[in-house]
Each structure stands twice: as structure tokens, then as C-alpha cells.
mmCIF file with all atom_site columns, C-alpha atoms in Angstrom:
data_model
loop_
_atom_site.group_PDB
_atom_site.id
_atom_site.type_symbol
_atom_site.label_atom_id
_atom_site.label_alt_id
_atom_site.label_comp_id
_atom_site.label_asym_id
_atom_site.label_entity_id
_atom_site.label_seq_id
_atom_site.pdbx_PDB_ins_code
_atom_site.Cartn_x
_atom_site.Cartn_y
_atom_site.Cartn_z
_atom_site.occupancy
_atom_site.B_iso_or_equiv
_atom_site.pdbx_formal_charge
_atom_site.auth_seq_id
_atom_site.auth_comp_id
_atom_site.auth_asym_id
_atom_site.auth_atom_id
_atom_site.pdbx_PDB_model_num
ATOM 1   C CA . GLY A 1 1   ? -36.312 11.084  -46.537 1.00 87.00 ? 1   GLY A CA 1
ATOM 2   C CA . CYS A 1 2   ? -38.366 12.721  -49.210 1.00 94.00 ? 2   CYS A CA 1
ATOM 3   C CA . GLU A 1 3   ? -42.013 13.252  -50.114 1.00 96.00 ? 3   GLU A CA 1
ATOM 4   C CA . LEU A 1 4   ? -43.670 12.601  -53.459 1.00 96.00 ? 4   LEU A CA 1
ATOM 5   C CA . THR A 1 5   ? -46.836 14.506  -54.352 1.00 95.00 ? 5   THR A CA 1
ATOM 6   C CA . ALA A 1 6   ? -48.967 15.407  -57.358 1.00 94.00 ? 6   ALA A CA 1
ATOM 7   C CA . SER A 1 7   ? -46.781 18.494  -57.891 1.00 96.00 ? 7   SER A CA 1
ATOM 8   C CA . THR A 1 8   ? -43.431 16.824  -57.027 1.00 96.00 ? 8   THR A CA 1
ATOM 9   C CA . LYS A 1 9   ? -43.649 13.404  -58.666 1.00 96.00 ? 9   LYS A CA 1
ATOM 10  C CA . SER A 1 10  ? -39.973 12.483  -58.443 1.00 96.00 ? 10  SER A CA 1
ATOM 11  C CA . TYR A 1 11  ? -36.893 12.857  -56.289 1.00 96.00 ? 11  TYR A CA 1
ATOM 12  C CA . THR A 1 12  ? -33.342 11.924  -57.318 1.00 94.00 ? 12  THR A CA 1
ATOM 13  C CA . PHE A 1 13  ? -30.692 10.955  -54.784 1.00 91.00 ? 13  PHE A CA 1
ATOM 14  C CA . GLN A 1 14  ? -27.208 11.614  -56.154 1.00 87.00 ? 14  GLN A CA 1
ATOM 15  C CA . VAL A 1 15  ? -23.746 11.485  -54.652 1.00 83.00 ? 15  VAL A CA 1
ATOM 16  C CA . ASP A 1 16  ? -20.429 13.052  -55.560 1.00 76.00 ? 16  ASP A CA 1
ATOM 17  C CA . GLU A 1 17  ? -18.718 10.269  -57.488 1.00 70.00 ? 17  GLU A CA 1
ATOM 18  C CA . GLU A 1 18  ? -15.278 11.823  -57.002 1.00 73.00 ? 18  GLU A CA 1
ATOM 19  C CA . ASP A 1 19  ? -15.141 11.362  -53.223 1.00 75.00 ? 19  ASP A CA 1
ATOM 20  C CA . ASP A 1 20  ? -13.449 7.911   -53.277 1.00 77.00 ? 20  ASP A CA 1
ATOM 21  C CA . SER A 1 21  ? -16.227 6.281   -51.249 1.00 81.00 ? 21  SER A CA 1
ATOM 22  C CA . ASP A 1 22  ? -18.820 3.631   -51.889 1.00 83.00 ? 22  ASP A CA 1
ATOM 23  C CA . HIS A 1 23  ? -22.358 4.749   -51.167 1.00 85.00 ? 23  HIS A CA 1
ATOM 24  C CA . ILE A 1 24  ? -25.263 2.641   -49.955 1.00 88.00 ? 24  ILE A CA 1
ATOM 25  C CA . LEU A 1 25  ? -28.797 3.982   -49.880 1.00 91.00 ? 25  LEU A CA 1
ATOM 26  C CA . ALA A 1 26  ? -31.309 1.854   -47.987 1.00 93.00 ? 26  ALA A CA 1
ATOM 27  C CA . LEU A 1 27  ? -35.050 2.404   -48.240 1.00 93.00 ? 27  LEU A CA 1
ATOM 28  C CA . SER A 1 28  ? -36.806 1.400   -45.034 1.00 95.00 ? 28  SER A CA 1
ATOM 29  C CA . LEU A 1 29  ? -40.361 2.798   -45.133 1.00 96.00 ? 29  LEU A CA 1
ATOM 30  C CA . VAL A 1 30  ? -42.855 4.119   -47.681 1.00 97.00 ? 30  VAL A CA 1
ATOM 31  C CA . CYS A 1 31  ? -46.101 5.554   -46.303 1.00 97.00 ? 31  CYS A CA 1
ATOM 32  C CA . LEU A 1 32  ? -49.033 7.776   -47.147 1.00 97.00 ? 32  LEU A CA 1
ATOM 33  C CA . THR A 1 33  ? -49.193 10.992  -45.140 1.00 94.00 ? 33  THR A CA 1
ATOM 34  C CA . ASP A 1 34  ? -51.867 13.540  -44.205 1.00 93.00 ? 34  ASP A CA 1
ATOM 35  C CA . GLY A 1 35  ? -54.016 14.579  -47.140 1.00 93.00 ? 35  GLY A CA 1
ATOM 36  C CA . ALA A 1 36  ? -53.739 11.311  -49.062 1.00 95.00 ? 36  ALA A CA 1
ATOM 37  C CA . LYS A 1 37  ? -56.804 10.173  -50.986 1.00 94.00 ? 37  LYS A CA 1
ATOM 38  C CA . ASP A 1 38  ? -58.095 6.600   -51.053 1.00 95.00 ? 38  ASP A CA 1
ATOM 39  C CA . GLU A 1 39  ? -56.465 5.805   -54.397 1.00 96.00 ? 39  GLU A CA 1
ATOM 40  C CA . CYS A 1 40  ? -53.622 3.585   -55.544 1.00 97.00 ? 40  CYS A CA 1
ATOM 41  C CA . ASN A 1 41  ? -50.257 5.312   -55.144 1.00 97.00 ? 41  ASN A CA 1
ATOM 42  C CA . VAL A 1 42  ? -47.501 3.451   -56.979 1.00 97.00 ? 42  VAL A CA 1
ATOM 43  C CA . VAL A 1 43  ? -43.890 4.317   -56.142 1.00 97.00 ? 43  VAL A CA 1
ATOM 44  C CA . GLU A 1 44  ? -41.146 3.268   -58.536 1.00 96.00 ? 44  GLU A CA 1
ATOM 45  C CA . VAL A 1 45  ? -37.388 3.175   -58.171 1.00 94.00 ? 45  VAL A CA 1
ATOM 46  C CA . VAL A 1 46  ? -35.625 4.273   -61.336 1.00 93.00 ? 46  VAL A CA 1
ATOM 47  C CA . GLY A 1 47  ? -32.005 3.341   -61.870 1.00 88.00 ? 47  GLY A CA 1
ATOM 48  C CA . ARG A 1 48  ? -29.607 2.080   -64.517 1.00 83.00 ? 48  ARG A CA 1
ATOM 49  C CA . ASN A 1 49  ? -28.659 -1.489  -65.383 1.00 83.00 ? 49  ASN A CA 1
ATOM 50  C CA . ARG A 1 50  ? -25.204 -2.739  -66.382 1.00 85.00 ? 50  ARG A CA 1
ATOM 51  C CA . GLU A 1 51  ? -25.756 -1.615  -69.975 1.00 90.00 ? 51  GLU A CA 1
ATOM 52  C CA . ASN A 1 52  ? -26.545 1.897   -68.628 1.00 86.00 ? 52  ASN A CA 1
ATOM 53  C CA . GLN A 1 53  ? -30.191 1.598   -69.681 1.00 90.00 ? 53  GLN A CA 1
ATOM 54  C CA . GLU A 1 54  ? -32.844 3.181   -67.478 1.00 89.00 ? 54  GLU A CA 1
ATOM 55  C CA . ILE A 1 55  ? -35.013 0.690   -65.624 1.00 92.00 ? 55  ILE A CA 1
ATOM 56  C CA . ALA A 1 56  ? -38.028 1.385   -63.416 1.00 94.00 ? 56  ALA A CA 1
ATOM 57  C CA . VAL A 1 57  ? -39.218 -1.080  -60.786 1.00 93.00 ? 57  VAL A CA 1
ATOM 58  C CA . PRO A 1 58  ? -42.369 -0.589  -58.705 1.00 96.00 ? 58  PRO A CA 1
ATOM 59  C CA . VAL A 1 59  ? -41.563 -1.006  -55.000 1.00 95.00 ? 59  VAL A CA 1
ATOM 60  C CA . ALA A 1 60  ? -44.836 0.028   -53.352 1.00 96.00 ? 60  ALA A CA 1
ATOM 61  C CA . ASN A 1 61  ? -48.554 0.198   -54.143 1.00 97.00 ? 61  ASN A CA 1
ATOM 62  C CA . LEU A 1 62  ? -50.235 2.048   -51.296 1.00 97.00 ? 62  LEU A CA 1
ATOM 63  C CA . LYS A 1 63  ? -53.918 2.730   -50.710 1.00 97.00 ? 63  LYS A CA 1
ATOM 64  C CA . LEU A 1 64  ? -55.252 4.544   -47.653 1.00 95.00 ? 64  LEU A CA 1
ATOM 65  C CA . SER A 1 65  ? -58.055 2.044   -46.936 1.00 95.00 ? 65  SER A CA 1
ATOM 66  C CA . CYS A 1 66  ? -56.020 -1.170  -47.185 1.00 94.00 ? 66  CYS A CA 1
ATOM 67  C CA . GLN A 1 67  ? -52.245 -0.568  -47.124 1.00 95.00 ? 67  GLN A CA 1
ATOM 68  C CA . PRO A 1 68  ? -51.206 2.930   -46.050 1.00 97.00 ? 68  PRO A CA 1
ATOM 69  C CA . LEU A 1 69  ? -47.590 1.971   -45.329 1.00 95.00 ? 69  LEU A CA 1
ATOM 70  C CA . LEU A 1 70  ? -44.988 -0.559  -46.342 1.00 96.00 ? 70  LEU A CA 1
ATOM 71  C CA . SER A 1 71  ? -41.806 -1.574  -44.540 1.00 96.00 ? 71  SER A CA 1
ATOM 72  C CA . LEU A 1 72  ? -39.034 -2.381  -47.019 1.00 93.00 ? 72  LEU A CA 1
ATOM 73  C CA . ASP A 1 73  ? -36.567 -3.717  -44.444 1.00 92.00 ? 73  ASP A CA 1
ATOM 74  C CA . ASN A 1 74  ? -33.673 -1.480  -45.567 1.00 92.00 ? 74  ASN A CA 1
ATOM 75  C CA . PHE A 1 75  ? -33.918 -2.299  -49.279 1.00 90.00 ? 75  PHE A CA 1
ATOM 76  C CA . LYS A 1 76  ? -30.421 -1.394  -50.497 1.00 90.00 ? 76  LYS A CA 1
ATOM 77  C CA . LEU A 1 77  ? -29.886 0.683   -53.637 1.00 89.00 ? 77  LEU A CA 1
ATOM 78  C CA . GLN A 1 78  ? -26.843 2.019   -55.468 1.00 83.00 ? 78  GLN A CA 1
ATOM 79  C CA . PRO A 1 79  ? -26.998 5.806   -56.054 1.00 87.00 ? 79  PRO A CA 1
ATOM 80  C CA . PRO A 1 80  ? -27.809 7.673   -58.190 1.00 88.00 ? 80  PRO A CA 1
ATOM 81  C CA . VAL A 1 81  ? -31.428 6.581   -57.942 1.00 91.00 ? 81  VAL A CA 1
ATOM 82  C CA . THR A 1 82  ? -34.747 8.307   -58.605 1.00 95.00 ? 82  THR A CA 1
ATOM 83  C CA . PHE A 1 83  ? -37.967 7.695   -56.699 1.00 96.00 ? 83  PHE A CA 1
ATOM 84  C CA . ARG A 1 84  ? -41.038 8.371   -58.812 1.00 97.00 ? 84  ARG A CA 1
ATOM 85  C CA . LEU A 1 85  ? -44.763 8.518   -58.061 1.00 98.00 ? 85  LEU A CA 1
ATOM 86  C CA . ALA A 1 86  ? -45.983 6.562   -61.095 1.00 97.00 ? 86  ALA A CA 1
ATOM 87  C CA . ALA A 1 87  ? -49.680 6.602   -60.108 1.00 97.00 ? 87  ALA A CA 1
ATOM 88  C CA . GLY A 1 88  ? -51.753 8.487   -57.575 1.00 96.00 ? 88  GLY A CA 1
ATOM 89  C CA . SER A 1 89  ? -51.383 11.940  -56.092 1.00 96.00 ? 89  SER A CA 1
ATOM 90  C CA . GLY A 1 90  ? -49.742 11.160  -52.745 1.00 93.00 ? 90  GLY A CA 1
ATOM 91  C CA . PRO A 1 91  ? -48.431 12.552  -50.564 1.00 97.00 ? 91  PRO A CA 1
ATOM 92  C CA . VAL A 1 92  ? -46.118 9.587   -50.073 1.00 97.00 ? 92  VAL A CA 1
ATOM 93  C CA . HIS A 1 93  ? -43.210 9.820   -47.629 1.00 97.00 ? 93  HIS A CA 1
ATOM 94  C CA . LEU A 1 94  ? -40.059 7.728   -48.162 1.00 97.00 ? 94  LEU A CA 1
ATOM 95  C CA . ALA A 1 95  ? -37.611 7.132   -45.319 1.00 96.00 ? 95  ALA A CA 1
ATOM 96  C CA . GLY A 1 96  ? -34.271 5.386   -45.206 1.00 94.00 ? 96  GLY A CA 1
ATOM 97  C CA . TRP A 1 97  ? -30.579 5.889   -44.598 1.00 93.00 ? 97  TRP A CA 1
ATOM 98  C CA . HIS A 1 98  ? -27.396 6.665   -46.520 1.00 90.00 ? 98  HIS A CA 1
ATOM 99  C CA . ARG A 1 99  ? -24.042 5.161   -45.619 1.00 88.00 ? 99  ARG A CA 1
ATOM 100 C CA . THR A 1 100 ? -20.651 6.162   -46.975 1.00 84.00 ? 100 THR A CA 1
ATOM 101 C CA . VAL A 1 101 ? -17.908 3.541   -46.898 1.00 82.00 ? 101 VAL A CA 1
ATOM 102 C CA . PRO A 1 102 ? -14.352 4.717   -47.682 1.00 82.00 ? 102 PRO A CA 1
ATOM 103 C CA . ARG A 1 103 ? -12.739 2.744   -50.486 1.00 76.00 ? 103 ARG A CA 1
ATOM 104 C CA . GLU A 1 104 ? -9.464  1.070   -49.698 1.00 71.00 ? 104 GLU A CA 1
ATOM 105 C CA . ASP A 1 105 ? -6.518  2.364   -51.695 1.00 53.00 ? 105 ASP A CA 1
ATOM 106 C CA . ALA A 1 106 ? -5.846  -0.368  -54.303 1.00 45.00 ? 106 ALA A CA 1
ATOM 107 C CA . SER A 1 107 ? -2.125  0.414   -54.536 1.00 46.00 ? 107 SER A CA 1
ATOM 108 C CA . PHE A 1 108 ? -1.791  0.139   -50.744 1.00 47.00 ? 108 PHE A CA 1
ATOM 109 C CA . GLU A 1 109 ? -3.531  -3.263  -50.790 1.00 48.00 ? 109 GLU A CA 1
ATOM 110 C CA . GLU A 1 110 ? -1.195  -4.537  -53.527 1.00 48.00 ? 110 GLU A CA 1
ATOM 111 C CA . GLU A 1 111 ? 1.869   -3.430  -51.566 1.00 49.00 ? 111 GLU A CA 1
ATOM 112 C CA . ASP A 1 112 ? 0.478   -5.050  -48.425 1.00 50.00 ? 112 ASP A CA 1
ATOM 113 C CA . ASN A 1 113 ? -0.124  -8.342  -50.268 1.00 51.00 ? 113 ASN A CA 1
ATOM 114 C CA . LEU A 1 114 ? 3.372   -8.291  -51.723 1.00 51.00 ? 114 LEU A CA 1
ATOM 115 C CA . SER A 1 115 ? 4.992   -7.819  -48.314 1.00 50.00 ? 115 SER A CA 1
ATOM 116 C CA . GLU A 1 116 ? 2.946   -10.729 -46.917 1.00 52.00 ? 116 GLU A CA 1
ATOM 117 C CA . GLU A 1 117 ? 4.118   -12.975 -49.770 1.00 51.00 ? 117 GLU A CA 1
ATOM 118 C CA . GLU A 1 118 ? 7.772   -11.991 -49.268 1.00 46.00 ? 118 GLU A CA 1
#
């Protein structure tokens, strides 16, 4: 998890791209924490599209008096990804999980397929 505040408006989750694994980051909960004001707190997810252009998508608009938390049901993201407090002063806590899935060796799969065909 991480916390976004007026002084720390963004957090970037990065992985080592040379570890031969696929990474899944799932965002499960975004909530206001102690000290939050009754103002709109907008949290964005910033990533890159297929053309490597930066895109920002709002995922939560929290307000203490009407919606202090939001369940995102393990919203899956592809790292690297940045979480940004686009409006408000927080503090906003983000919680989720990170899973590493080992990639299969492509050359091993090709050899395996060839032996099945033979």
C-alpha cells in the first residue's frame, strides 16, 4: 500500500524488468484516513498506452461526508504505474497486492511442441 498526501502527491510502483517474470498489480481499496478534510480527493492512475504515451485515468473521487472509501475489486494494472492525488489534500490510503508470475521459457515450449508433433 501507499499513502498520498498534500506533501506526497504521487507514488510510482516499478518492477525490475529484467527478472523474466510477468507482474500484476491489483488495486483493491482506496480510502481517506485520519486527518482528511471534507473535500473532494481525486486519485488518478497514470500509465502508458501502446504508443508509449502517458495517460491518466481517475479511479476514485472520495469525500469524507459522502464516500470516504471505495472498493475497486482488485482492479488489475500493469507496472510501472503511478498513483497521483490530482485534487484534494488527502491523506488517501491505497491498498492492493502484487503478484509475480514466472514466464515460461519460449525455447523450451517450442521444443516441447515439436516433440509432441513428432
